[in-house]
Amino acid sequence: MSARIIDGKRIAEEVRAEIKEQAAAFFARTGIRPRIVFLLVGENPASMVYVRNKGKSSEEAGFSHETLTFPTTITESELLDVIAKLNADKATHALLCQLPLPKHINEDRILEAIAPEKDIDGFHPMNVGRLLIGRGEYFAPCTPAGIMVMLEREKINASGKHVVVVGRSNIVGKPIAALLAQKAPNANAVVTLAHTGAGKRLTEFTRSADILIAAMGVPHAITADMVSPGAIVIDVGMNSIPDATKKSGSRLTGDVDFDAVKEVASAITPVPGGVGPMTIAMVLRNTLTAAERQVRS
Ligand code: NAP
């Protein structure tokens, strides 16, 4: 039997409509629109598309937003100055510096300069630390946060389940593992964090998953034989592969061999239209939360 396809696009649209209503209520109460500023350095085409989409979504949610663009020649100290000014600006609630940055700029230094309460990407060590501790106010990175909301809306309770995450990046793998392992409703999972160190044993690990999360950046790396019958499969991968039938000459595909795995799994996210749209919805949710926290304090 073919797996249920989890419609991330529909869930994200629902979440975005709710955020729009909440932002309108926030404005009615305070006279303030949540404001996000995007920092874009250089002309990386993918980064430009991401920032444009996030700006458009912010607009639709009724937020105030601005994209500050800089040439690749900007120095690290100039960029730090921009961040310091925005940190001090009470009207700006959220600050997102699009990665990657040019090689002469130290990304860690930039991410650590963003005030934790405005760091809606959740990359500042303060946010990472609080997420790991599982207490206090913090922002979880948008893709893992989106997966959590997706599971909740799909009524997939991870509690007591064995979740295998493949990929240990700071953006996806590690934070989703930490979120799912928290002693909290809809989390409370038994989590295995796999990576290239698994070597030939990777299949042994993935086959023991009730919920398998692939965040590897390798097209179609997860094949049907790696998935236990009835497992839930979340595909985070967003890989561009050549496709002569497309005008652009390429198409987007996931880390999972979707056509084969959907015949084994009980539920699966597609690419595109799965985790991707949830990530943008969480940029909005975190921005609204940032505004609410800053106006309250
Ligand atoms: P990353 O930083 O490149 O990390 C990839 C991870 O996968 C690494 O930990 C790596 O292990 C592991 N890995 C790679 N090949 C493996 C293999 N054969 N066996 C076991 N582990 C393997 O990637 P990322 O930033 O987390 O992104 C992962 C994917 O998600 C990419 O396709 C990216 O485009 C996509 N993504 C999507 C969204 C979204 O909104 N949908 C957001 C962010 C990222 P090692 O650590 O041992 O090298």
PDB file of N, CA and C in Angstrom, residues 228-296:
ATOM      1  N   SER A 228      12.059   0.712   7.256  1.00  0.00           N
ATOM      2  CA  SER A 228      11.240  -0.363   7.818  1.00  0.00           C
ATOM      3  C   SER A 228       9.796  -0.208   7.338  1.00  0.00           C
ATOM      4  N   PRO A 229       9.115  -1.304   6.975  1.00  0.00           N
ATOM      5  CA  PRO A 229       7.722  -1.195   6.520  1.00  0.00           C
ATOM      6  C   PRO A 229       6.867  -0.460   7.552  1.00  0.00           C
ATOM      7  N   GLY A 230       6.129   0.538   7.100  1.00  0.00           N
ATOM      8  CA  GLY A 230       5.240   1.295   7.987  1.00  0.00           C
ATOM      9  C   GLY A 230       5.891   2.502   8.650  1.00  0.00           C
ATOM     10  N   ALA A 231       7.167   2.726   8.403  1.00  0.00           N
ATOM     11  CA  ALA A 231       7.847   3.875   9.026  1.00  0.00           C
ATOM     12  C   ALA A 231       7.333   5.188   8.438  1.00  0.00           C
ATOM     13  N   ILE A 232       7.545   6.255   9.210  1.00  0.00           N
ATOM     14  CA  ILE A 232       7.215   7.612   8.734  1.00  0.00           C
ATOM     15  C   ILE A 232       8.527   8.235   8.263  1.00  0.00           C
ATOM     16  N   VAL A 233       8.515   8.803   7.079  1.00  0.00           N
ATOM     17  CA  VAL A 233       9.772   9.309   6.500  1.00  0.00           C
ATOM     18  C   VAL A 233       9.658  10.805   6.214  1.00  0.00           C
ATOM     19  N   ILE A 234      10.544  11.570   6.843  1.00  0.00           N
ATOM     20  CA  ILE A 234      10.577  13.026   6.659  1.00  0.00           C
ATOM     21  C   ILE A 234      11.847  13.354   5.870  1.00  0.00           C
ATOM     22  N   ASP A 235      11.649  13.927   4.701  1.00  0.00           N
ATOM     23  CA  ASP A 235      12.766  14.217   3.791  1.00  0.00           C
ATOM     24  C   ASP A 235      13.084  15.713   3.834  1.00  0.00           C
ATOM     25  N   VAL A 236      14.216  16.050   4.425  1.00  0.00           N
ATOM     26  CA  VAL A 236      14.606  17.462   4.543  1.00  0.00           C
ATOM     27  C   VAL A 236      15.412  17.916   3.322  1.00  0.00           C
ATOM     28  N   GLY A 237      15.993  16.975   2.613  1.00  0.00           N
ATOM     29  CA  GLY A 237      16.906  17.281   1.509  1.00  0.00           C
ATOM     30  C   GLY A 237      16.307  18.218   0.474  1.00  0.00           C
ATOM     31  N   MET A 238      17.110  19.131  -0.003  1.00  0.00           N
ATOM     32  CA  MET A 238      16.700  20.021  -1.106  1.00  0.00           C
ATOM     33  C   MET A 238      17.893  20.072  -2.052  1.00  0.00           C
ATOM     34  N   ASN A 239      17.896  19.147  -2.987  1.00  0.00           N
ATOM     35  CA  ASN A 239      19.044  19.018  -3.877  1.00  0.00           C
ATOM     36  C   ASN A 239      18.631  19.353  -5.300  1.00  0.00           C
ATOM     37  N   SER A 240      19.455  20.133  -5.948  1.00  0.00           N
ATOM     38  CA  SER A 240      19.185  20.488  -7.334  1.00  0.00           C
ATOM     39  C   SER A 240      19.899  19.469  -8.224  1.00  0.00           C
ATOM     40  N   ILE A 241      19.127  18.771  -9.075  1.00  0.00           N
ATOM     41  CA  ILE A 241      19.762  17.790  -9.974  1.00  0.00           C
ATOM     42  C   ILE A 241      19.422  18.134 -11.425  1.00  0.00           C
ATOM     43  N   PRO A 242      20.289  17.752 -12.366  1.00  0.00           N
ATOM     44  CA  PRO A 242      20.032  18.086 -13.766  1.00  0.00           C
ATOM     45  C   PRO A 242      18.751  17.430 -14.267  1.00  0.00           C
ATOM     46  N   ASP A 243      17.972  18.176 -15.044  1.00  0.00           N
ATOM     47  CA  ASP A 243      16.758  17.631 -15.652  1.00  0.00           C
ATOM     48  C   ASP A 243      16.522  18.370 -16.973  1.00  0.00           C
ATOM     49  N   ALA A 244      16.819  17.677 -18.061  1.00  0.00           N
ATOM     50  CA  ALA A 244      16.761  18.301 -19.389  1.00  0.00           C
ATOM     51  C   ALA A 244      15.329  18.672 -19.774  1.00  0.00           C
ATOM     52  N   THR A 245      14.316  18.050 -19.113  1.00  0.00           N
ATOM     53  CA  THR A 245      12.920  18.355 -19.463  1.00  0.00           C
ATOM     54  C   THR A 245      12.466  19.699 -18.871  1.00  0.00           C
ATOM     55  N   LYS A 246      13.257  20.234 -17.963  1.00  0.00           N
ATOM     56  CA  LYS A 246      12.880  21.521 -17.330  1.00  0.00           C
ATOM     57  C   LYS A 246      13.553  22.684 -18.048  1.00  0.00           C
ATOM     58  N   LYS A 247      12.819  23.816 -18.069  1.00  0.00           N
ATOM     59  CA  LYS A 247      13.367  25.004 -18.737  1.00  0.00           C
ATOM     60  C   LYS A 247      14.692  25.446 -18.084  1.00  0.00           C
ATOM     61  N   SER A 248      14.717  25.330 -16.754  1.00  0.00           N
ATOM     62  CA  SER A 248      15.917  25.747 -16.017  1.00  0.00           C
ATOM     63  C   SER A 248      17.057  24.736 -16.173  1.00  0.00           C
ATOM     64  N   GLY A 249      16.736  23.532 -16.666  1.00  0.00           N
ATOM     65  CA  GLY A 249      17.762  22.497 -16.823  1.00  0.00           C
ATOM     66  C   GLY A 249      18.014  21.704 -15.552  1.00  0.00           C
ATOM     67  N   SER A 250      17.248  22.027 -14.492  1.00  0.00           N
ATOM     68  CA  SER A 250      17.432  21.282 -13.240  1.00  0.00           C
ATOM     69  C   SER A 250      16.106  21.199 -12.485  1.00  0.00           C
ATOM     70  N   ARG A 251      16.058  20.295 -11.530  1.00  0.00           N
ATOM     71  CA  ARG A 251      14.885  20.237 -10.655  1.00  0.00           C
ATOM     72  C   ARG A 251      15.321  19.911  -9.232  1.00  0.00           C
ATOM     73  N   LEU A 252      14.390  20.155  -8.315  1.00  0.00           N
ATOM     74  CA  LEU A 252      14.668  19.961  -6.900  1.00  0.00           C
ATOM     75  C   LEU A 252      14.291  18.533  -6.508  1.00  0.00           C
ATOM     76  N   THR A 253      15.160  17.870  -5.758  1.00  0.00           N
ATOM     77  CA  THR A 253      14.798  16.542  -5.275  1.00  0.00           C
ATOM     78  C   THR A 253      15.321  16.347  -3.851  1.00  0.00           C
ATOM     79  N   GLY A 254      14.766  15.338  -3.186  1.00  0.00           N
ATOM     80  CA  GLY A 254      15.106  15.141  -1.779  1.00  0.00           C
ATOM     81  C   GLY A 254      16.248  14.159  -1.562  1.00  0.00           C
ATOM     82  N   ASP A 255      16.449  13.805  -0.293  1.00  0.00           N
ATOM     83  CA  ASP A 255      17.466  12.816   0.075  1.00  0.00           C
ATOM     84  C   ASP A 255      16.892  11.404   0.029  1.00  0.00           C
ATOM     85  N   VAL A 256      15.577  11.323  -0.237  1.00  0.00           N
ATOM     86  CA  VAL A 256      14.885  10.033  -0.196  1.00  0.00           C
ATOM     87  C   VAL A 256      14.461   9.656  -1.610  1.00  0.00           C
ATOM     88  N   ASP A 257      14.612   8.367  -1.940  1.00  0.00           N
ATOM     89  CA  ASP A 257      14.131   7.851  -3.225  1.00  0.00           C
ATOM     90  C   ASP A 257      12.606   7.730  -3.091  1.00  0.00           C
ATOM     91  N   PHE A 258      11.934   8.850  -3.321  1.00  0.00           N
ATOM     92  CA  PHE A 258      10.513   9.002  -2.991  1.00  0.00           C
ATOM     93  C   PHE A 258       9.642   7.888  -3.603  1.00  0.00           C
ATOM     94  N   ASP A 259       9.773   7.657  -4.904  1.00  0.00           N
ATOM     95  CA  ASP A 259       8.873   6.711  -5.587  1.00  0.00           C
ATOM     96  C   ASP A 259       8.952   5.307  -4.982  1.00  0.00           C
ATOM     97  N   ALA A 260      10.150   4.866  -4.656  1.00  0.00           N
ATOM     98  CA  ALA A 260      10.304   3.517  -4.095  1.00  0.00           C
ATOM     99  C   ALA A 260       9.946   3.499  -2.606  1.00  0.00           C
ATOM    100  N   VAL A 261      10.374   4.534  -1.868  1.00  0.00           N
ATOM    101  CA  VAL A 261      10.164   4.531  -0.410  1.00  0.00           C
ATOM    102  C   VAL A 261       8.681   4.697  -0.061  1.00  0.00           C
ATOM    103  N   LYS A 262       7.939   5.388  -0.906  1.00  0.00           N
ATOM    104  CA  LYS A 262       6.507   5.584  -0.585  1.00  0.00           C
ATOM    105  C   LYS A 262       5.730   4.256  -0.626  1.00  0.00           C
ATOM    106  N   GLU A 263       6.295   3.253  -1.261  1.00  0.00           N
ATOM    107  CA  GLU A 263       5.651   1.931  -1.291  1.00  0.00           C
ATOM    108  C   GLU A 263       5.929   1.133  -0.012  1.00  0.00           C
ATOM    109  N   VAL A 264       6.851   1.610   0.810  1.00  0.00           N
ATOM    110  CA  VAL A 264       7.235   0.899   2.036  1.00  0.00           C
ATOM    111  C   VAL A 264       6.758   1.654   3.275  1.00  0.00           C
ATOM    112  N   ALA A 265       6.869   2.983   3.222  1.00  0.00           N
ATOM    113  CA  ALA A 265       6.559   3.821   4.390  1.00  0.00           C
ATOM    114  C   ALA A 265       5.041   3.922   4.588  1.00  0.00           C
ATOM    115  N   SER A 266       4.640   4.392   5.802  1.00  0.00           N
ATOM    116  CA  SER A 266       3.208   4.641   6.028  1.00  0.00           C
ATOM    117  C   SER A 266       2.866   6.099   5.743  1.00  0.00           C
ATOM    118  N   ALA A 267       3.849   6.984   5.879  1.00  0.00           N
ATOM    119  CA  ALA A 267       3.654   8.408   5.559  1.00  0.00           C
ATOM    120  C   ALA A 267       5.001   8.972   5.135  1.00  0.00           C
ATOM    121  N   ILE A 268       4.956   9.946   4.232  1.00  0.00           N
ATOM    122  CA  ILE A 268       6.211  10.473   3.682  1.00  0.00           C
ATOM    123  C   ILE A 268       6.011  11.919   3.243  1.00  0.00           C
ATOM    124  N   THR A 269       7.062  12.727   3.382  1.00  0.00           N
ATOM    125  CA  THR A 269       6.980  14.111   2.876  1.00  0.00           C
ATOM    126  C   THR A 269       7.588  14.172   1.472  1.00  0.00           C
ATOM    127  N   PRO A 270       6.959  14.896   0.554  1.00  0.00           N
ATOM    128  CA  PRO A 270       7.522  15.041  -0.786  1.00  0.00           C
ATOM    129  C   PRO A 270       8.543  16.177  -0.835  1.00  0.00           C
ATOM    130  N   VAL A 271       9.328  16.222  -1.888  1.00  0.00           N
ATOM    131  CA  VAL A 271      10.212  17.365  -2.186  1.00  0.00           C
ATOM    132  C   VAL A 271      10.022  17.710  -3.655  1.00  0.00           C
ATOM    133  N   PRO A 272       9.593  18.915  -3.985  1.00  0.00           N
ATOM    134  CA  PRO A 272       9.223  20.006  -3.069  1.00  0.00           C
ATOM    135  C   PRO A 272       7.827  19.785  -2.469  1.00  0.00           C
ATOM    136  N   GLY A 273       7.459  20.670  -1.568  1.00  0.00           N
ATOM    137  CA  GLY A 273       6.103  20.642  -0.998  1.00  0.00           C
ATOM    138  C   GLY A 273       6.001  19.922   0.328  1.00  0.00           C
ATOM    139  N   GLY A 274       7.154  19.608   0.947  1.00  0.00           N
ATOM    140  CA  GLY A 274       7.139  18.938   2.252  1.00  0.00           C
ATOM    141  C   GLY A 274       7.656  19.861   3.332  1.00  0.00           C
ATOM    142  N   VAL A 275       8.910  19.629   3.726  1.00  0.00           N
ATOM    143  CA  VAL A 275       9.510  20.395   4.823  1.00  0.00           C
ATOM    144  C   VAL A 275       9.790  21.852   4.418  1.00  0.00           C
ATOM    145  N   GLY A 276      10.163  22.066   3.151  1.00  0.00           N
ATOM    146  CA  GLY A 276      10.558  23.406   2.682  1.00  0.00           C
ATOM    147  C   GLY A 276       9.578  24.508   3.059  1.00  0.00           C
ATOM    148  N   PRO A 277       8.280  24.363   2.694  1.00  0.00           N
ATOM    149  CA  PRO A 277       7.322  25.428   3.027  1.00  0.00           C
ATOM    150  C   PRO A 277       7.179  25.670   4.529  1.00  0.00           C
ATOM    151  N   MET A 278       7.404  24.609   5.326  1.00  0.00           N
ATOM    152  CA  MET A 278       7.296  24.758   6.784  1.00  0.00           C
ATOM    153  C   MET A 278       8.395  25.675   7.315  1.00  0.00           C
ATOM    154  N   THR A 279       9.558  25.633   6.664  1.00  0.00           N
ATOM    155  CA  THR A 279      10.683  26.448   7.122  1.00  0.00           C
ATOM    156  C   THR A 279      10.325  27.935   7.039  1.00  0.00           C
ATOM    157  N   ILE A 280       9.741  28.332   5.928  1.00  0.00           N
ATOM    158  CA  ILE A 280       9.366  29.754   5.773  1.00  0.00           C
ATOM    159  C   ILE A 280       8.276  30.126   6.783  1.00  0.00           C
ATOM    160  N   ALA A 281       7.331  29.219   7.002  1.00  0.00           N
ATOM    161  CA  ALA A 281       6.270  29.508   7.987  1.00  0.00           C
ATOM    162  C   ALA A 281       6.877  29.763   9.365  1.00  0.00           C
ATOM    163  N   MET A 282       7.962  29.046   9.686  1.00  0.00           N
ATOM    164  CA  MET A 282       8.585  29.215  11.001  1.00  0.00           C
ATOM    165  C   MET A 282       9.396  30.510  11.099  1.00  0.00           C
ATOM    166  N   VAL A 283       9.901  31.004   9.957  1.00  0.00           N
ATOM    167  CA  VAL A 283      10.552  32.329   9.962  1.00  0.00           C
ATOM    168  C   VAL A 283       9.516  33.350  10.439  1.00  0.00           C
ATOM    169  N   LEU A 284       8.293  33.213   9.943  1.00  0.00           N
ATOM    170  CA  LEU A 284       7.219  34.143  10.324  1.00  0.00           C
ATOM    171  C   LEU A 284       6.826  33.946  11.782  1.00  0.00           C
ATOM    172  N   ARG A 285       6.662  32.675  12.170  1.00  0.00           N
ATOM    173  CA  ARG A 285       6.235  32.425  13.550  1.00  0.00           C
ATOM    174  C   ARG A 285       7.270  32.958  14.535  1.00  0.00           C
ATOM    175  N   ASN A 286       8.544  32.701  14.257  1.00  0.00           N
ATOM    176  CA  ASN A 286       9.591  33.173  15.174  1.00  0.00           C
ATOM    177  C   ASN A 286       9.654  34.701  15.206  1.00  0.00           C
ATOM    178  N   THR A 287       9.395  35.340  14.064  1.00  0.00           N
ATOM    179  CA  THR A 287       9.420  36.814  14.026  1.00  0.00           C
ATOM    180  C   THR A 287       8.295  37.388  14.883  1.00  0.00           C
ATOM    181  N   LEU A 288       7.113  36.813  14.743  1.00  0.00           N
ATOM    182  CA  LEU A 288       5.984  37.283  15.561  1.00  0.00           C
ATOM    183  C   LEU A 288       6.291  37.070  17.053  1.00  0.00           C
ATOM    184  N   THR A 289       6.839  35.901  17.369  1.00  0.00           N
ATOM    185  CA  THR A 289       7.193  35.614  18.764  1.00  0.00           C
ATOM    186  C   THR A 289       8.224  36.626  19.272  1.00  0.00           C
ATOM    187  N   ALA A 290       9.209  36.947  18.424  1.00  0.00           N
ATOM    188  CA  ALA A 290      10.246  37.918  18.820  1.00  0.00           C
ATOM    189  C   ALA A 290       9.608  39.265  19.132  1.00  0.00           C
ATOM    190  N   ALA A 291       8.686  39.694  18.268  1.00  0.00           N
ATOM    191  CA  ALA A 291       8.018  40.982  18.480  1.00  0.00           C
ATOM    192  C   ALA A 291       7.211  40.941  19.774  1.00  0.00           C
ATOM    193  N   GLU A 292       6.477  39.859  19.985  1.00  0.00           N
ATOM    194  CA  GLU A 292       5.648  39.752  21.200  1.00  0.00           C
ATOM    195  C   GLU A 292       6.514  39.811  22.452  1.00  0.00           C
ATOM    196  N   ARG A 293       7.628  39.106  22.432  1.00  0.00           N
ATOM    197  CA  ARG A 293       8.512  39.089  23.611  1.00  0.00           C
ATOM    198  C   ARG A 293       9.123  40.466  23.862  1.00  0.00           C
ATOM    199  N   GLN A 294       9.551  41.144  22.777  1.00  0.00           N
ATOM    200  CA  GLN A 294      10.245  42.428  22.959  1.00  0.00           C
ATOM    201  C   GLN A 294       9.278  43.529  23.371  1.00  0.00           C
ATOM    202  N   VAL A 295       8.047  43.458  22.882  1.00  0.00           N
ATOM    203  CA  VAL A 295       7.073  44.491  23.248  1.00  0.00           C
ATOM    204  C   VAL A 295       6.600  44.276  24.685  1.00  0.00           C
ATOM    205  N   ARG A 296       6.535  43.008  25.085  1.00  0.00           N
ATOM    206  CA  ARG A 296       6.112  42.660  26.443  1.00  0.00           C
ATOM    207  C   ARG A 296       7.156  43.110  27.462  1.00  0.00           C
TER     208      ARG A 296
END
